[in-house]
Short mmCIF file of C-alpha atoms in Angstrom, two decimals:
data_model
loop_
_atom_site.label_atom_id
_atom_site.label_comp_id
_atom_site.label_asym_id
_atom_site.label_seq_id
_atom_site.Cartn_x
_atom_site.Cartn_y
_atom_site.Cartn_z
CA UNK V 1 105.84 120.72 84.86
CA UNK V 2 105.20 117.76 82.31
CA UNK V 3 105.50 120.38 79.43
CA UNK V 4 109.11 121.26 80.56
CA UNK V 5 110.25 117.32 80.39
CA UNK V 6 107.69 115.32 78.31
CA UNK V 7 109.25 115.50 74.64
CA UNK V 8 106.69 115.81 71.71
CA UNK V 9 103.54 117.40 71.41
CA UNK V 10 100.39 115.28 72.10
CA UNK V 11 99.44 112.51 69.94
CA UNK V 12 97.37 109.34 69.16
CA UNK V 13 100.66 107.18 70.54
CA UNK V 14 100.52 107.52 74.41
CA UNK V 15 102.23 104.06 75.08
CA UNK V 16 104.97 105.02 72.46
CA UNK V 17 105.56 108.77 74.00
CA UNK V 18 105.44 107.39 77.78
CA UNK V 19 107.72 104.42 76.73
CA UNK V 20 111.09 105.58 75.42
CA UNK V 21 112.36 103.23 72.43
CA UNK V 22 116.33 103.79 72.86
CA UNK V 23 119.01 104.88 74.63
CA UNK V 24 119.40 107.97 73.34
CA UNK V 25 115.53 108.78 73.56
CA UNK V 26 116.23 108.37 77.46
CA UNK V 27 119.16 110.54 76.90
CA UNK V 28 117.64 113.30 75.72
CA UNK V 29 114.22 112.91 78.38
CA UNK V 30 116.64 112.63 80.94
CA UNK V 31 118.50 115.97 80.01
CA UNK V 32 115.40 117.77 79.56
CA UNK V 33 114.79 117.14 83.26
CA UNK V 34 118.12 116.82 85.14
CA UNK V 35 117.81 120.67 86.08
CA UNK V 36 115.03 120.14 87.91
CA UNK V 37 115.38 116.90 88.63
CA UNK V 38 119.09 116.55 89.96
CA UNK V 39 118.94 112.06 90.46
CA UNK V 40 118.31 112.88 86.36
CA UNK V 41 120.97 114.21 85.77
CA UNK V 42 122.64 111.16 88.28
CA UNK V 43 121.16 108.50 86.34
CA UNK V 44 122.11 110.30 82.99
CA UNK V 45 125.77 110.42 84.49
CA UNK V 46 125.72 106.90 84.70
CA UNK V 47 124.18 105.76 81.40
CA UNK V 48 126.40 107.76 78.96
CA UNK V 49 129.83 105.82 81.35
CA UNK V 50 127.52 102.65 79.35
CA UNK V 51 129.30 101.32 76.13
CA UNK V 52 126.88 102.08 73.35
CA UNK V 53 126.72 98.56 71.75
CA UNK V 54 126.55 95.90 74.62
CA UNK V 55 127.58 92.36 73.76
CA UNK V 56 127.06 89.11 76.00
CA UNK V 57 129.36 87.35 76.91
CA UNK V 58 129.77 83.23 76.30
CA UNK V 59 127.15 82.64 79.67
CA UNK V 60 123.45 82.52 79.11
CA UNK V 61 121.51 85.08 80.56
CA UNK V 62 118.52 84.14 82.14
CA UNK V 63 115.20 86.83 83.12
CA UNK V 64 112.26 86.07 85.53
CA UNK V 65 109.40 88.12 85.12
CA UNK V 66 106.05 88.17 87.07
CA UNK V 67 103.93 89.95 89.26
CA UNK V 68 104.65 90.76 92.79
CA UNK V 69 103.89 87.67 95.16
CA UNK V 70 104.61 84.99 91.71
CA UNK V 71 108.31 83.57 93.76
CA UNK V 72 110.88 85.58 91.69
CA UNK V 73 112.97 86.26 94.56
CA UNK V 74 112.96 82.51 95.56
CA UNK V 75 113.06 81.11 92.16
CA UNK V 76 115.64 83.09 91.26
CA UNK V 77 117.57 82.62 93.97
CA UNK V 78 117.36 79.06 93.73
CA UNK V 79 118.65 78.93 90.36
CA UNK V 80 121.28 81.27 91.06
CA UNK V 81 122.36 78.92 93.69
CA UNK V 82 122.12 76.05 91.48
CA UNK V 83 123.72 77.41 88.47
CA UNK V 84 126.31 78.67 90.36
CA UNK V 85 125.55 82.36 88.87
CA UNK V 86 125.71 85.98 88.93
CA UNK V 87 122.16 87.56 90.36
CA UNK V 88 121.43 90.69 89.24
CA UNK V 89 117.70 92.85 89.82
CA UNK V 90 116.33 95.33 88.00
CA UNK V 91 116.50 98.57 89.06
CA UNK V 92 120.55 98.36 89.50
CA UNK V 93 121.66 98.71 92.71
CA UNK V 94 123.42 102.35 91.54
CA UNK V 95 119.70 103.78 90.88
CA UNK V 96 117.34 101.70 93.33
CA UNK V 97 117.32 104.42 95.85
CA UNK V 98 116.25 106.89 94.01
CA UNK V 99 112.99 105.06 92.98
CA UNK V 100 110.95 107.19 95.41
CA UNK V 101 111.71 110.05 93.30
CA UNK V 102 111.11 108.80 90.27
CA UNK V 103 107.97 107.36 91.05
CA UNK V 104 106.12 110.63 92.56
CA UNK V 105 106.94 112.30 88.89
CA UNK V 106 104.92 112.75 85.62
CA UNK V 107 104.30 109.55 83.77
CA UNK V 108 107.27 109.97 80.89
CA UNK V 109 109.75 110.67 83.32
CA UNK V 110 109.19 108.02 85.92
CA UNK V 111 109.32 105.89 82.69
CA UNK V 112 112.80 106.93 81.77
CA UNK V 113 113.96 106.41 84.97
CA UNK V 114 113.24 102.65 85.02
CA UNK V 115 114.11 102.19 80.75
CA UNK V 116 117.56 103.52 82.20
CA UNK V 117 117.83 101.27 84.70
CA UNK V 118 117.65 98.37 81.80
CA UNK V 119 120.70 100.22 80.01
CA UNK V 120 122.50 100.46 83.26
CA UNK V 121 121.70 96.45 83.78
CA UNK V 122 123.14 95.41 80.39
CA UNK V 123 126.61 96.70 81.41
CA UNK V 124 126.54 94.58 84.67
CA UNK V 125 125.21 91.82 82.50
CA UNK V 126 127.69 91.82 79.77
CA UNK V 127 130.84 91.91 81.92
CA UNK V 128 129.02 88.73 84.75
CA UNK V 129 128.42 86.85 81.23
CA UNK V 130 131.55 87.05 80.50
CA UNK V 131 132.63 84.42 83.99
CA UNK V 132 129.10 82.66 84.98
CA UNK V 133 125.88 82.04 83.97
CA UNK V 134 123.40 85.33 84.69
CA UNK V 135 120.01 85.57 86.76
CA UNK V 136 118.29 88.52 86.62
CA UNK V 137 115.16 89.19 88.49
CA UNK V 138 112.91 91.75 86.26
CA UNK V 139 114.03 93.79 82.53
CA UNK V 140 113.13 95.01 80.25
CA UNK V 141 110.11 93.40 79.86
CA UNK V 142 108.58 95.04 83.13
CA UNK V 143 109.37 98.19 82.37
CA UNK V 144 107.40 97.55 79.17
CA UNK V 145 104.19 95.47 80.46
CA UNK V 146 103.82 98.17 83.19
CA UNK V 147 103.97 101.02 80.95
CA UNK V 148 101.87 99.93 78.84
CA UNK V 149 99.01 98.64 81.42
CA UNK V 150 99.61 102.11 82.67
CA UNK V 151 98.89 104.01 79.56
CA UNK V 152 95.80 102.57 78.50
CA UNK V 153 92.48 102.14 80.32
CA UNK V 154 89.48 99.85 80.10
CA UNK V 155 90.30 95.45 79.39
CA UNK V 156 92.52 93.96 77.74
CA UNK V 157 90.91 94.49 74.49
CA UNK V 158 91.59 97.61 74.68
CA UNK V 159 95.31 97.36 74.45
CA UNK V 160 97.23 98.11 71.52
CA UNK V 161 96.91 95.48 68.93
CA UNK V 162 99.17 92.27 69.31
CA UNK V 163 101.26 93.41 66.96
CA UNK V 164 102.31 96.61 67.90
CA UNK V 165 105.75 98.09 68.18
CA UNK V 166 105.27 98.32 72.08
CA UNK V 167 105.94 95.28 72.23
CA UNK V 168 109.35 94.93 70.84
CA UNK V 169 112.70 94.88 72.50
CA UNK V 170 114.87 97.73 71.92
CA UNK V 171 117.08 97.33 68.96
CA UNK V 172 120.00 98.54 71.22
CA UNK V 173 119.31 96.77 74.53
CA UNK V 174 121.47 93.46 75.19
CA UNK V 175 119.01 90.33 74.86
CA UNK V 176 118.54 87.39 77.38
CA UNK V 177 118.91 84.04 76.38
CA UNK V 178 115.46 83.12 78.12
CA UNK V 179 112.99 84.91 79.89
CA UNK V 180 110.62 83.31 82.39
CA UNK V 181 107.59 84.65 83.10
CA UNK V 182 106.06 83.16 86.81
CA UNK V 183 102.15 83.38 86.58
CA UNK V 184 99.89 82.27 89.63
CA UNK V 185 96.40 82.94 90.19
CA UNK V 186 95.15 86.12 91.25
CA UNK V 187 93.54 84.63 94.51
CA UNK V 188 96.82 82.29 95.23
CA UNK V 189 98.45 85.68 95.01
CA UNK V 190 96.75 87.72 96.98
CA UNK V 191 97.75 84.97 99.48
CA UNK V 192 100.88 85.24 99.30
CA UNK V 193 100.93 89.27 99.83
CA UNK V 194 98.77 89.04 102.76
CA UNK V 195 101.07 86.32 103.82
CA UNK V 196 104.70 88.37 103.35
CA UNK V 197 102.64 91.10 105.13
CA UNK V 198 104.83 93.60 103.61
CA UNK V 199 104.20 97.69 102.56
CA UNK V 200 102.85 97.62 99.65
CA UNK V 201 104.09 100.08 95.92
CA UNK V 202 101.61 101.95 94.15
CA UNK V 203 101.51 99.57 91.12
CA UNK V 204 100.98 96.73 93.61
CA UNK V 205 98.12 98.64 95.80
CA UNK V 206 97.12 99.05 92.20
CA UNK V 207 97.67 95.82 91.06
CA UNK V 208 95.31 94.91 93.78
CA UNK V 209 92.49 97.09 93.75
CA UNK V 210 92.09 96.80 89.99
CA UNK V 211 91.67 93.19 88.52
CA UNK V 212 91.74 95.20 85.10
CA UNK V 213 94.80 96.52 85.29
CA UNK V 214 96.42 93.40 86.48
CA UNK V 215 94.72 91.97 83.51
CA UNK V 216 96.75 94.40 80.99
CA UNK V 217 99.84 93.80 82.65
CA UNK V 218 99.77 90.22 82.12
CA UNK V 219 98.52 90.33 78.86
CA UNK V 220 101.34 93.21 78.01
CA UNK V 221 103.85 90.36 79.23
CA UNK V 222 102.49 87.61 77.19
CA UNK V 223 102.60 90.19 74.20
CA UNK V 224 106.21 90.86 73.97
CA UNK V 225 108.10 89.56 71.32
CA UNK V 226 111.75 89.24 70.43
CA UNK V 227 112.38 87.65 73.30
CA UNK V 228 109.30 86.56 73.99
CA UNK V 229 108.51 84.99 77.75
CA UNK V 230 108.43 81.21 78.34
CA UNK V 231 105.33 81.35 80.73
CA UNK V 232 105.71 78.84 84.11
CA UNK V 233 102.82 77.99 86.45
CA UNK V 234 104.42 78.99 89.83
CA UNK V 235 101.56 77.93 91.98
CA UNK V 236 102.82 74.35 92.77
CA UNK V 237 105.80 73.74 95.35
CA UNK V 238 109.44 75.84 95.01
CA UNK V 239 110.85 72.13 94.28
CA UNK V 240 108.64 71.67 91.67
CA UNK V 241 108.59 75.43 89.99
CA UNK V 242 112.78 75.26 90.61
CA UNK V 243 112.53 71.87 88.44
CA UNK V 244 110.51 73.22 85.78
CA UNK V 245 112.63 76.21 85.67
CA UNK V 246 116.10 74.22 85.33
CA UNK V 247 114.46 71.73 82.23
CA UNK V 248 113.21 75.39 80.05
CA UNK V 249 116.90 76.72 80.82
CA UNK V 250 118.29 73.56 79.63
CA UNK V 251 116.59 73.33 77.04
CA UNK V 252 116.63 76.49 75.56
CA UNK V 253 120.24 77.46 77.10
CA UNK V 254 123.73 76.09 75.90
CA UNK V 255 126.10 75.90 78.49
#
């Protein structure tokens, strides 16, 4: 089944295969699939309606990133609230039901699934620039740090070097003006689950069980590059995360 849909033959670049670089690498994984697969060929309907060059629009645009449990949802809704914004999530809203799909298949296709999701996003984001500032809550930048945690084993040495192309944004993905990234501590965070008492995903029940793997995915975060994340203790009170928040965006954001 993963020979019918996984492009390439196997090589010394897992991250790289399991991580398509472009829209048209998703394209093409996407078709390979969509017979089998018929959300595929849904989501592939849906990214080629996407112009091929997206451009932002005079509002900044403005990504949290973090861990399940780190206060996205309340951060960002706080800003949103205060910025008087557009709040957008990543997966889109078109796609997010098919997640349980996506997630029960091989490695490069779940993958493509969520990398398409980012395409998807940038039209949203480019036309809400255009009239308001623009929150999103997770990018590319997930997509990324969890693929790559995914793909390699052992600590966080064992990731690919600092420099790699992994970590780069796609050359034809619409940048943020700032991305966020919410860290608390592991124990703090645990917390919090227990607290929300809610069912948990695989990469959380993951997240969980393996302190390594958490490990890689925060390291993968604080890895990217061009944009790379602004990181923000979120461990003290909402008021004084939201207030850290809205100094980094107006610093590094022109309105």
């Amino acid at each position: 089944m993963l020979g019918r849909c996984a492009p390439g033959s196997p090589g010394p670049r897992p991250v790289v295969r399991a991580l398509p670089p472009s829209a048209s690498a998703l394209r093409q994984r996407l078709r390979q699939c969509a017979e089998r697969i018929p959300e595929a060929g849904a989501v592939l309907d849906l990214l080629e309606k996407c112009p091929e060059h997206q451009k932002k629009g005079g509002f900044p645009v403005i990504v949290f990133e973090g861990l399940d449990a780190t206060g996205k949802t309340t951060v960002t809704q706080a800003v949103n609230d205060t910025l008087n914004g557009v709040l957008l999530r990543s997966p889109p809203a078109c796609i997010s039901q098919w997640r349980t799909v996506f997630d029960d298949e091989p490695t490069p296709i779940k993958r493509a699934f969520y990398a398409a999701g980012n395409y998807i996003l940038a039209s949203e984001i480019a036309k809400a620039s255009t009239q308001a500032p623009v929150i999103i809550d997770r990018y590319w930048h997930s997509t990324a740090a969890y693929a790559i945690a995914t793909e390699t084993s052992g600590k966080v040495q064992d990731l690919p070097p600092a420099q790699d192309e992994v970590y780069q944004w796609p050359e034809d993905l619409l940048k943020p003006d700032l991305v966020l990234l919410l860290t608390v501590d592991p124990e703090e965070r645990v917390r919090r689950l227990q607290h929300r008492g809610l069912e948990k995903t695989k990469e959380e029940a993951e997240l969980e069980a393996n302190s390594l793997f958490r490990q890689r995915v925060e390291e993968s975060y604080k890895r990217m590059v061009n944009p790379a994340c602004q990181e923000v203790d979120a461990s003290p009170s909402k008021e004084e995360v939201l207030k850290t928040v809205l100094q980094l965006i107006k610093k590094h954001c022109a309105f």
